[in-house]
PDB file of C-alpha atoms in Angstrom:
ATOM      1  CA  MET A   1      14.167   5.827  26.431  1.00 44.00           C
ATOM      2  CA  THR A   2      10.643   7.381  27.544  1.00 53.00           C
ATOM      3  CA  THR A   3      10.434   9.225  30.957  1.00 60.00           C
ATOM      4  CA  SER A   4       9.402   7.812  34.224  1.00 82.00           C
ATOM      5  CA  ARG A   5       5.414   8.646  35.305  1.00 91.00           C
ATOM      6  CA  SER A   6       3.825   9.490  38.389  1.00 95.00           C
ATOM      7  CA  ILE A   7       0.108   8.860  37.705  1.00 98.00           C
ATOM      8  CA  PRO A   8      -0.942   5.609  36.159  1.00 98.00           C
ATOM      9  CA  PRO A   9      -1.449   4.826  32.299  1.00 98.00           C
ATOM     10  CA  PHE A  10      -4.705   3.871  32.870  1.00 98.00           C
ATOM     11  CA  VAL A  11      -7.019   5.675  35.119  1.00 98.00           C
ATOM     12  CA  SER A  12     -10.729   5.745  36.458  1.00 98.00           C
ATOM     13  CA  PRO A  13     -13.855   8.232  35.759  1.00 98.00           C
ATOM     14  CA  ASP A  14     -13.326   8.859  39.321  1.00 98.00           C
ATOM     15  CA  TRP A  15      -9.784   9.597  39.466  1.00 98.00           C
ATOM     16  CA  LEU A  16     -10.247  12.189  36.379  1.00 98.00           C
ATOM     17  CA  ASP A  17     -13.308  14.032  37.656  1.00 98.00           C
ATOM     18  CA  SER A  18     -11.713  14.287  41.165  1.00 98.00           C
ATOM     19  CA  ARG A  19      -9.108  16.341  39.260  1.00 97.00           C
ATOM     20  CA  VAL A  20     -10.797  17.777  36.453  1.00 96.00           C
ATOM     21  CA  ASP A  21      -9.923  21.202  37.346  1.00 94.00           C
ATOM     22  CA  ASP A  22      -6.777  21.093  37.788  1.00 96.00           C
ATOM     23  CA  PRO A  23      -4.871  23.792  36.043  1.00 94.00           C
ATOM     24  CA  GLY A  24      -2.275  21.575  34.525  1.00 96.00           C
ATOM     25  CA  LEU A  25      -4.499  18.833  33.253  1.00 98.00           C
ATOM     26  CA  VAL A  26      -5.130  18.589  30.110  1.00 98.00           C
ATOM     27  CA  VAL A  27      -8.107  16.124  28.143  1.00 98.00           C
ATOM     28  CA  LEU A  28      -7.814  15.226  25.150  1.00 98.00           C
ATOM     29  CA  ASP A  29     -11.385  13.602  23.415  1.00 98.00           C
ATOM     30  CA  VAL A  30     -10.222  11.692  20.380  1.00 98.00           C
ATOM     31  CA  ARG A  31     -13.264  11.009  19.074  1.00 97.00           C
ATOM     32  CA  ASP A  32     -14.807  12.215  15.875  1.00 96.00           C
ATOM     33  CA  ALA A  33     -16.146  15.947  15.746  1.00 97.00           C
ATOM     34  CA  ASP A  34     -19.995  14.415  15.894  1.00 97.00           C
ATOM     35  CA  ALA A  35     -19.174  12.818  18.922  1.00 97.00           C
ATOM     36  CA  TYR A  36     -17.498  15.589  21.016  1.00 98.00           C
ATOM     37  CA  GLU A  37     -20.398  18.183  19.346  1.00 97.00           C
ATOM     38  CA  GLY A  38     -22.523  15.643  21.231  1.00 98.00           C
ATOM     39  CA  GLY A  39     -20.934  15.683  24.757  1.00 98.00           C
ATOM     40  CA  HIS A  40     -17.781  15.402  26.100  1.00 98.00           C
ATOM     41  CA  VAL A  41     -15.929  15.657  29.536  1.00 98.00           C
ATOM     42  CA  PRO A  42     -15.503  19.401  30.415  1.00 98.00           C
ATOM     43  CA  GLY A  43     -13.510  21.316  29.125  1.00 97.00           C
ATOM     44  CA  ALA A  44     -11.653  18.260  26.514  1.00 98.00           C
ATOM     45  CA  VAL A  45     -10.234  19.802  23.496  1.00 98.00           C
ATOM     46  CA  HIS A  46     -11.096  17.818  20.703  1.00 98.00           C
ATOM     47  CA  ALA A  47      -7.991  15.994  19.464  1.00 98.00           C
ATOM     48  CA  PRO A  48      -9.348  13.130  16.537  1.00 97.00           C
ATOM     49  CA  MET A  49      -6.902  10.471  15.556  1.00 94.00           C
ATOM     50  CA  PRO A  50      -6.008  11.897  12.258  1.00 93.00           C
ATOM     51  CA  ARG A  51      -4.546  15.130  14.557  1.00 96.00           C
ATOM     52  CA  TRP A  52      -1.409  12.457  15.646  1.00 96.00           C
ATOM     53  CA  THR A  53      -0.514  11.358  11.888  1.00 94.00           C
ATOM     54  CA  ALA A  54       1.318  12.526   9.077  1.00 92.00           C
ATOM     55  CA  ALA A  55      -0.205  14.312   6.771  1.00 83.00           C
ATOM     56  CA  ASP A  56       1.404  12.338   3.921  1.00 83.00           C
ATOM     57  CA  GLY A  57       2.568   8.736   3.571  1.00 83.00           C
ATOM     58  CA  ASP A  58       1.980   5.542   2.386  1.00 85.00           C
ATOM     59  CA  LEU A  59       0.614   3.739   5.138  1.00 88.00           C
ATOM     60  CA  LEU A  60      -2.687   3.908   6.491  1.00 87.00           C
ATOM     61  CA  VAL A  61      -2.167   5.213   9.218  1.00 89.00           C
ATOM     62  CA  PRO A  62       1.464   6.732   8.840  1.00 89.00           C
ATOM     63  CA  LEU A  63       3.667   8.316  11.884  1.00 92.00           C
ATOM     64  CA  PRO A  64       4.151  11.953  12.106  1.00 93.00           C
ATOM     65  CA  SER A  65       7.724  13.468  11.511  1.00 93.00           C
ATOM     66  CA  GLU A  66       8.953  15.142  15.171  1.00 94.00           C
ATOM     67  CA  ARG A  67       7.846  18.386  13.410  1.00 94.00           C
ATOM     68  CA  GLU A  68       4.060  17.319  13.133  1.00 95.00           C
ATOM     69  CA  LEU A  69       3.873  15.608  16.606  1.00 96.00           C
ATOM     70  CA  ARG A  70       5.526  18.569  18.483  1.00 96.00           C
ATOM     71  CA  GLU A  71       3.057  20.668  16.375  1.00 96.00           C
ATOM     72  CA  ALA A  72       0.310  18.475  17.029  1.00 97.00           C
ATOM     73  CA  VAL A  73       1.314  18.334  20.817  1.00 98.00           C
ATOM     74  CA  GLY A  74       1.780  22.159  21.671  1.00 98.00           C
ATOM     75  CA  GLY A  75      -1.158  22.758  19.131  1.00 98.00           C
ATOM     76  CA  VAL A  76      -3.925  20.975  22.357  1.00 98.00           C
ATOM     77  CA  GLY A  77      -1.951  23.471  24.667  1.00 98.00           C
ATOM     78  CA  ILE A  78       0.137  20.861  26.130  1.00 98.00           C
ATOM     79  CA  THR A  79       3.604  21.985  27.843  1.00 97.00           C
ATOM     80  CA  GLY A  80       6.183  19.438  28.758  1.00 95.00           C
ATOM     81  CA  SER A  81       4.846  19.711  32.833  1.00 95.00           C
ATOM     82  CA  SER A  82       0.986  18.788  31.506  1.00 97.00           C
ATOM     83  CA  THR A  83      -0.613  16.043  32.600  1.00 98.00           C
ATOM     84  CA  VAL A  84      -2.547  14.501  30.427  1.00 98.00           C
ATOM     85  CA  VAL A  85      -5.481  12.131  29.719  1.00 98.00           C
ATOM     86  CA  VAL A  86      -7.136  10.813  26.771  1.00 98.00           C
ATOM     87  CA  VAL A  87     -10.730  10.302  26.216  1.00 98.00           C
ATOM     88  CA  GLY A  88     -12.110   7.898  23.408  1.00 98.00           C
ATOM     89  CA  ALA A  89     -15.194   6.341  22.071  1.00 95.00           C
ATOM     90  CA  GLY A  90     -14.595   2.832  24.121  1.00 84.00           C
ATOM     91  CA  THR A  91     -16.850   1.324  21.681  1.00 84.00           C
ATOM     92  CA  ASP A  92     -14.787  -1.419  20.005  1.00 93.00           C
ATOM     93  CA  ALA A  93     -11.332  -2.519  19.908  1.00 95.00           C
ATOM     94  CA  TYR A  94      -9.929   0.005  17.093  1.00 94.00           C
ATOM     95  CA  ALA A  95     -12.054   2.943  18.734  1.00 95.00           C
ATOM     96  CA  LEU A  96      -9.974   1.292  22.259  1.00 97.00           C
ATOM     97  CA  ALA A  97      -7.181   1.453  20.471  1.00 97.00           C
ATOM     98  CA  ASP A  98      -7.083   4.360  18.938  1.00 96.00           C
ATOM     99  CA  ALA A  99      -7.169   6.316  22.285  1.00 97.00           C
ATOM    100  CA  VAL A 100      -3.730   4.192  23.614  1.00 98.00           C
ATOM    101  CA  THR A 101      -2.700   4.884  19.958  1.00 97.00           C
ATOM    102  CA  VAL A 102      -2.843   8.482  21.276  1.00 98.00           C
ATOM    103  CA  ALA A 103      -1.251   8.118  24.672  1.00 98.00           C
ATOM    104  CA  ASP A 104       1.821   6.057  23.175  1.00 97.00           C
ATOM    105  CA  ARG A 105       2.831   9.397  20.685  1.00 97.00           C
ATOM    106  CA  LEU A 106       2.449  11.598  23.634  1.00 98.00           C
ATOM    107  CA  ARG A 107       4.962   9.643  25.466  1.00 97.00           C
ATOM    108  CA  TYR A 108       7.070   8.679  22.309  1.00 97.00           C
ATOM    109  CA  VAL A 109       7.855  12.867  22.335  1.00 96.00           C
ATOM    110  CA  GLY A 110       9.009  12.629  25.471  1.00 95.00           C
ATOM    111  CA  LEU A 111       5.725  13.266  28.669  1.00 97.00           C
ATOM    112  CA  SER A 112       5.573  11.648  31.592  1.00 95.00           C
ATOM    113  CA  ASP A 113       2.235  11.814  33.375  1.00 97.00           C
ATOM    114  CA  VAL A 114      -0.498  10.529  30.076  1.00 98.00           C
ATOM    115  CA  ALA A 115      -2.863   8.043  31.193  1.00 98.00           C
ATOM    116  CA  VAL A 116      -5.904   6.457  29.253  1.00 98.00           C
ATOM    117  CA  LEU A 117      -9.524   7.111  30.257  1.00 98.00           C
ATOM    118  CA  ASP A 118     -10.412   3.256  30.814  1.00 98.00           C
ATOM    119  CA  GLY A 119     -13.542   3.037  29.495  1.00 97.00           C
ATOM    120  CA  GLY A 120     -13.917   5.713  27.565  1.00 97.00           C
ATOM    121  CA  ILE A 121     -16.433   8.112  27.190  1.00 98.00           C
ATOM    122  CA  GLY A 122     -19.847   5.473  28.379  1.00 96.00           C
ATOM    123  CA  ARG A 123     -18.134   4.460  31.299  1.00 97.00           C
ATOM    124  CA  TRP A 124     -17.374   8.133  32.066  1.00 98.00           C
ATOM    125  CA  THR A 125     -20.946   8.607  31.502  1.00 97.00           C
ATOM    126  CA  ASP A 126     -22.204   4.978  32.850  1.00 97.00           C
ATOM    127  CA  GLU A 127     -21.035   6.291  36.732  1.00 97.00           C
ATOM    128  CA  GLY A 128     -22.654   9.897  36.488  1.00 97.00           C
ATOM    129  CA  GLY A 129     -19.375  12.254  35.017  1.00 98.00           C
ATOM    130  CA  ASP A 130     -20.888  15.759  33.029  1.00 97.00           C
ATOM    131  CA  LEU A 131     -20.944  16.385  30.079  1.00 98.00           C
ATOM    132  CA  GLU A 132     -20.821  19.143  28.321  1.00 98.00           C
ATOM    133  CA  THR A 133     -21.405  20.536  24.904  1.00 98.00           C
ATOM    134  CA  THR A 134     -19.289  24.039  24.551  1.00 95.00           C
ATOM    135  CA  LEU A 135     -16.163  24.045  22.100  1.00 95.00           C
ATOM    136  CA  THR A 136     -13.025  24.063  24.581  1.00 97.00           C
ATOM    137  CA  GLU A 137     -10.288  26.025  22.708  1.00 96.00           C
ATOM    138  CA  PRO A 138      -6.671  25.081  23.314  1.00 97.00           C
ATOM    139  CA  THR A 139      -4.015  27.883  24.098  1.00 96.00           C
ATOM    140  CA  PRO A 140      -1.449  26.455  22.334  1.00 97.00           C
ATOM    141  CA  THR A 141       2.135  26.170  22.917  1.00 96.00           C
ATOM    142  CA  ALA A 142       5.914  25.775  21.649  1.00 96.00           C
ATOM    143  CA  PHE A 143       6.337  22.324  22.685  1.00 96.00           C
ATOM    144  CA  GLU A 144       9.687  20.789  22.649  1.00 92.00           C
ATOM    145  CA  GLY A 145      10.186  17.803  23.670  1.00 90.00           C
ATOM    146  CA  THR A 146      13.083  14.975  22.998  1.00 90.00           C
ATOM    147  CA  VAL A 147      11.258  11.810  20.577  1.00 94.00           C
ATOM    148  CA  ASP A 148      12.278   8.358  21.614  1.00 95.00           C
ATOM    149  CA  GLU A 149      14.365   7.405  18.416  1.00 93.00           C
ATOM    150  CA  LYS A 150      14.334   3.820  19.234  1.00 95.00           C
ATOM    151  CA  ALA A 151      10.628   3.252  20.198  1.00 97.00           C
ATOM    152  CA  PHE A 152       9.875   2.443  16.074  1.00 97.00           C
ATOM    153  CA  LEU A 153      11.271   0.051  13.398  1.00 96.00           C
ATOM    154  CA  ASP A 154      11.221   0.049  10.051  1.00 96.00           C
ATOM    155  CA  LYS A 155      11.516  -3.163   7.278  1.00 97.00           C
ATOM    156  CA  ALA A 156      14.894  -3.154   7.070  1.00 97.00           C
ATOM    157  CA  ASP A 157      15.433  -3.106  10.949  1.00 96.00           C
ATOM    158  CA  LEU A 158      12.943  -5.895  11.586  1.00 97.00           C
ATOM    159  CA  SER A 159      14.160  -7.799   8.662  1.00 97.00           C
ATOM    160  CA  SER A 160      17.849  -7.720   9.904  1.00 96.00           C
ATOM    161  CA  ARG A 161      16.687  -8.688  13.675  1.00 95.00           C
ATOM    162  CA  LEU A 162      14.332 -11.760  13.195  1.00 94.00           C
ATOM    163  CA  GLU A 163      16.183 -13.580  15.038  1.00 93.00           C
ATOM    164  CA  SER A 164      16.689 -11.803  17.873  1.00 94.00           C
ATOM    165  CA  VAL A 165      13.737 -10.384  18.695  1.00 95.00           C
ATOM    166  CA  ALA A 166      10.113 -11.350  20.310  1.00 96.00           C
ATOM    167  CA  LEU A 167       8.072 -10.260  17.653  1.00 97.00           C
ATOM    168  CA  VAL A 168       4.118 -10.708  18.578  1.00 98.00           C
ATOM    169  CA  ASP A 169       1.387  -9.711  16.509  1.00 98.00           C
ATOM    170  CA  ALA A 170      -1.228  -8.150  17.612  1.00 98.00           C
ATOM    171  CA  ARG A 171      -3.630  -9.010  15.261  1.00 97.00           C
ATOM    172  CA  ARG A 172      -6.753 -11.459  15.577  1.00 97.00           C
ATOM    173  CA  PRO A 173      -5.671 -14.976  15.631  1.00 97.00           C
ATOM    174  CA  GLU A 174      -7.809 -15.571  12.250  1.00 98.00           C
ATOM    175  CA  ASP A 175      -5.594 -12.769  10.699  1.00 97.00           C
ATOM    176  CA  TYR A 176      -2.394 -14.012  12.315  1.00 98.00           C
ATOM    177  CA  PHE A 177      -2.875 -17.884  11.560  1.00 98.00           C
ATOM    178  CA  GLY A 178      -4.228 -17.007   8.070  1.00 98.00           C
ATOM    179  CA  ALA A 179      -7.249 -18.372   7.634  1.00 98.00           C
ATOM    180  CA  THR A 180      -8.598 -14.892   7.000  1.00 96.00           C
ATOM    181  CA  GLN A 181      -7.423 -12.091   4.576  1.00 90.00           C
ATOM    182  CA  SER A 182      -6.926  -8.842   6.542  1.00 88.00           C
ATOM    183  CA  PRO A 183      -8.193  -6.201   4.596  1.00 88.00           C
ATOM    184  CA  TYR A 184      -4.635  -4.202   5.569  1.00 91.00           C
ATOM    185  CA  ALA A 185      -2.601  -7.406   4.322  1.00 95.00           C
ATOM    186  CA  GLU A 186      -2.236  -8.254   0.701  1.00 96.00           C
ATOM    187  CA  ARG A 187      -1.217 -11.580   1.595  1.00 97.00           C
ATOM    188  CA  ALA A 188      -2.556 -13.587   4.187  1.00 97.00           C
ATOM    189  CA  GLY A 189      -0.452 -15.369   7.090  1.00 98.00           C
ATOM    190  CA  HIS A 190       2.284 -13.703   9.480  1.00 98.00           C
ATOM    191  CA  ILE A 191       5.456 -12.787   9.685  1.00 98.00           C
ATOM    192  CA  PRO A 192       8.096 -15.585  10.540  1.00 97.00           C
ATOM    193  CA  GLY A 193       8.666 -16.312  14.206  1.00 96.00           C
ATOM    194  CA  ALA A 194       5.728 -14.086  15.515  1.00 97.00           C
ATOM    195  CA  THR A 195       3.988 -14.926  18.427  1.00 97.00           C
ATOM    196  CA  CYS A 196       0.119 -14.572  18.180  1.00 98.00           C
ATOM    197  CA  LEU A 197      -1.118 -11.909  21.146  1.00 98.00           C
ATOM    198  CA  PRO A 198      -4.239  -9.931  19.653  1.00 98.00           C
ATOM    199  CA  ALA A 199      -4.625  -6.596  20.774  1.00 98.00           C
ATOM    200  CA  PRO A 200      -8.676  -6.841  21.268  1.00 98.00           C
ATOM    201  CA  TRP A 201      -7.398  -9.370  24.451  1.00 98.00           C
ATOM    202  CA  ILE A 202      -6.603  -5.982  26.324  1.00 98.00           C
ATOM    203  CA  TRP A 203     -10.152  -5.311  26.855  1.00 98.00           C
ATOM    204  CA  THR A 204     -12.978  -6.949  28.504  1.00 97.00           C
ATOM    205  CA  ASP A 205     -16.476  -7.022  26.514  1.00 95.00           C
ATOM    206  CA  ALA A 206     -17.439  -3.695  28.224  1.00 94.00           C
ATOM    207  CA  GLY A 207     -14.334  -2.180  27.063  1.00 96.00           C
ATOM    208  CA  ARG A 208     -12.173  -1.880  30.244  1.00 97.00           C
ATOM    209  CA  VAL A 209      -8.829  -2.833  30.562  1.00 98.00           C
ATOM    210  CA  ARG A 210      -8.457  -6.385  31.438  1.00 98.00           C
ATOM    211  CA  PRO A 211      -7.010  -6.645  35.321  1.00 98.00           C
ATOM    212  CA  LYS A 212      -2.753  -6.173  35.461  1.00 98.00           C
ATOM    213  CA  GLU A 213      -2.341  -9.483  36.788  1.00 98.00           C
ATOM    214  CA  GLU A 214      -4.447 -11.044  34.360  1.00 98.00           C
ATOM    215  CA  LEU A 215      -2.778  -8.866  31.027  1.00 98.00           C
ATOM    216  CA  ALA A 216       1.274  -9.987  33.056  1.00 97.00           C
ATOM    217  CA  ALA A 217      -0.566 -13.519  32.720  1.00 98.00           C
ATOM    218  CA  MET A 218      -1.238 -13.312  29.205  1.00 98.00           C
ATOM    219  CA  VAL A 219       1.816 -12.048  28.180  1.00 97.00           C
ATOM    220  CA  GLU A 220       3.806 -14.556  30.394  1.00 97.00           C
ATOM    221  CA  GLY A 221       1.809 -17.216  28.813  1.00 97.00           C
ATOM    222  CA  ALA A 222       2.253 -15.562  25.329  1.00 96.00           C
ATOM    223  CA  LEU A 223       6.349 -14.939  25.308  1.00 95.00           C
ATOM    224  CA  GLY A 224       7.771 -17.137  28.732  1.00 94.00           C
ATOM    225  CA  PRO A 225       8.194 -15.766  32.044  1.00 90.00           C
ATOM    226  CA  GLU A 226      11.254 -13.182  31.477  1.00 82.00           C
ATOM    227  CA  PRO A 227      11.738 -12.494  27.613  1.00 82.00           C
ATOM    228  CA  SER A 228      15.150 -11.738  27.365  1.00 78.00           C
ATOM    229  CA  ALA A 229      14.844 -10.248  23.660  1.00 84.00           C
ATOM    230  CA  THR A 230      12.981  -6.886  22.529  1.00 95.00           C
ATOM    231  CA  ILE A 231      10.041  -7.340  22.496  1.00 97.00           C
ATOM    232  CA  VAL A 232       8.828  -5.926  18.881  1.00 98.00           C
ATOM    233  CA  THR A 233       4.809  -5.756  17.853  1.00 98.00           C
ATOM    234  CA  TYR A 234       3.008  -4.967  14.745  1.00 98.00           C
ATOM    235  CA  CYS A 235      -0.507  -5.987  13.780  1.00 97.00           C
ATOM    236  CA  GLY A 236      -2.121  -4.597  10.481  1.00 95.00           C
ATOM    237  CA  ALA A 237      -1.802  -1.211  10.153  1.00 93.00           C
ATOM    238  CA  SER A 238       0.300  -0.025  13.904  1.00 90.00           C
ATOM    239  CA  PRO A 239      -2.865   0.890  16.413  1.00 94.00           C
ATOM    240  CA  PHE A 240      -3.467  -2.789  17.668  1.00 97.00           C
ATOM    241  CA  SER A 241       0.607  -2.956  18.149  1.00 97.00           C
ATOM    242  CA  ILE A 242       1.303   0.202  19.861  1.00 97.00           C
ATOM    243  CA  ALA A 243      -1.748  -0.600  22.150  1.00 98.00           C
ATOM    244  CA  TRP A 244       0.151  -3.831  23.318  1.00 98.00           C
ATOM    245  CA  ARG A 245       3.339  -2.191  23.432  1.00 98.00           C
ATOM    246  CA  TYR A 246       1.587   0.730  25.526  1.00 98.00           C
ATOM    247  CA  VAL A 247       0.012  -1.641  27.843  1.00 98.00           C
ATOM    248  CA  LEU A 248       3.652  -4.106  28.123  1.00 97.00           C
ATOM    249  CA  ARG A 249       5.936  -1.082  29.194  1.00 97.00           C
ATOM    250  CA  ASP A 250       3.638   1.746  30.790  1.00 97.00           C
ATOM    251  CA  LEU A 251       1.582  -1.229  32.825  1.00 97.00           C
ATOM    252  CA  LEU A 252       3.791  -4.059  32.652  1.00 96.00           C
ATOM    253  CA  GLY A 253       6.502  -2.578  33.303  1.00 95.00           C
ATOM    254  CA  TYR A 254       8.624  -4.310  30.003  1.00 95.00           C
ATOM    255  CA  GLY A 255      11.751  -2.256  29.509  1.00 91.00           C
ATOM    256  CA  ASP A 256      13.022  -2.314  25.696  1.00 95.00           C
ATOM    257  CA  VAL A 257       9.285  -2.784  23.524  1.00 97.00           C
ATOM    258  CA  ARG A 258       9.152  -1.793  20.090  1.00 98.00           C
ATOM    259  CA  VAL A 259       6.543  -1.171  16.764  1.00 98.00           C
ATOM    260  CA  TYR A 260       7.124  -2.707  13.863  1.00 97.00           C
ATOM    261  CA  HIS A 261       5.018   0.768  12.770  1.00 95.00           C
ATOM    262  CA  GLY A 262       4.793  -0.628   8.626  1.00 96.00           C
ATOM    263  CA  ALA A 263       3.187  -3.563  10.123  1.00 96.00           C
ATOM    264  CA  ALA A 264       1.555  -6.328   7.958  1.00 97.00           C
ATOM    265  CA  GLU A 265      -0.052  -3.525   5.560  1.00 96.00           C
ATOM    266  CA  GLU A 266       3.833  -2.360   4.536  1.00 96.00           C
ATOM    267  CA  TRP A 267       5.864  -6.147   5.138  1.00 97.00           C
ATOM    268  CA  SER A 268       2.741  -8.256   2.693  1.00 97.00           C
ATOM    269  CA  ALA A 269       3.220  -6.017   0.061  1.00 96.00           C
ATOM    270  CA  ASP A 270       6.641  -6.643  -0.674  1.00 97.00           C
ATOM    271  CA  PRO A 271       6.558 -10.476  -2.372  1.00 97.00           C
ATOM    272  CA  ASP A 272       9.900 -10.599  -1.215  1.00 97.00           C
ATOM    273  CA  ALA A 273       9.334 -10.605   2.034  1.00 97.00           C
ATOM    274  CA  PRO A 274       8.831 -14.101   4.018  1.00 97.00           C
ATOM    275  CA  VAL A 275       5.040 -14.920   5.328  1.00 98.00           C
ATOM    276  CA  ASN A 276       3.580 -17.983   7.120  1.00 98.00           C
ATOM    277  CA  ARG A 277       0.466 -18.707   6.766  1.00 98.00           C
ATOM    278  CA  TYR A 278      -1.792 -21.524   8.424  1.00 98.00           C
ATOM    279  CA  CYS A 279       0.663 -22.421  11.594  1.00 97.00           C
ATOM    280  CA  TRP A 280       1.321 -20.802  14.634  1.00 96.00           C
ATOM    281  CA  GLU A 281       5.018 -19.916  14.450  1.00 91.00           C
TER     282      GLU A 281
END
């Protein structure tokens, strides 16, 4: 079970600017090295997306082991009492989802006060935030966190529970419907019973998270007013599904939200795994 939080799951540039010098704050910049070196939030530590994936694995975005994740967290100077703000590029849905994925990883390993800078570095600069180019060297810690063992399902788990979970496909509608061939899937279409709820809809065209009330209505329209089942999200290779999990749990307050980490990438590679195409169920 993830721990409770005392800060919002998404924060504004003003919120971050007023706290950027707080001693317990760690700002993580998850963009690539060139973008980070070109200018970042003062004091931000460079922690790009590859840091938060496993060193080895068969999937495009393999989930790190508990050891790898603790080392990744401690290596950027985070302690169990840190407040962490994740800063991403905010340029497209994939970059936006990467920032949320890192925040979700931190929640997964037991951190409470984790947030994403809404709008990313672009909004930070648009609203007058300062940038620096000096590399921030963190002081590593021996981080000891407890992972949420229920956060992820594997293929066997999902296969055995298809009839009892509320399954959400977080890919774009054309990938869900099978009108296009997703680059991460060997077969077009979706897992039977999944509801289409695309992760790119989380954000506006300006790269900002939609109002909470709008997102809540969107989810209610897709899943009903009070889904009683466990919600399981999946996508092509995992970041979109993790973005919805973070929004559902941390912003909207849904209790039991899990991710099928193998995603369409793994499911569609099994010729015996059922796939529905050209339908909305």
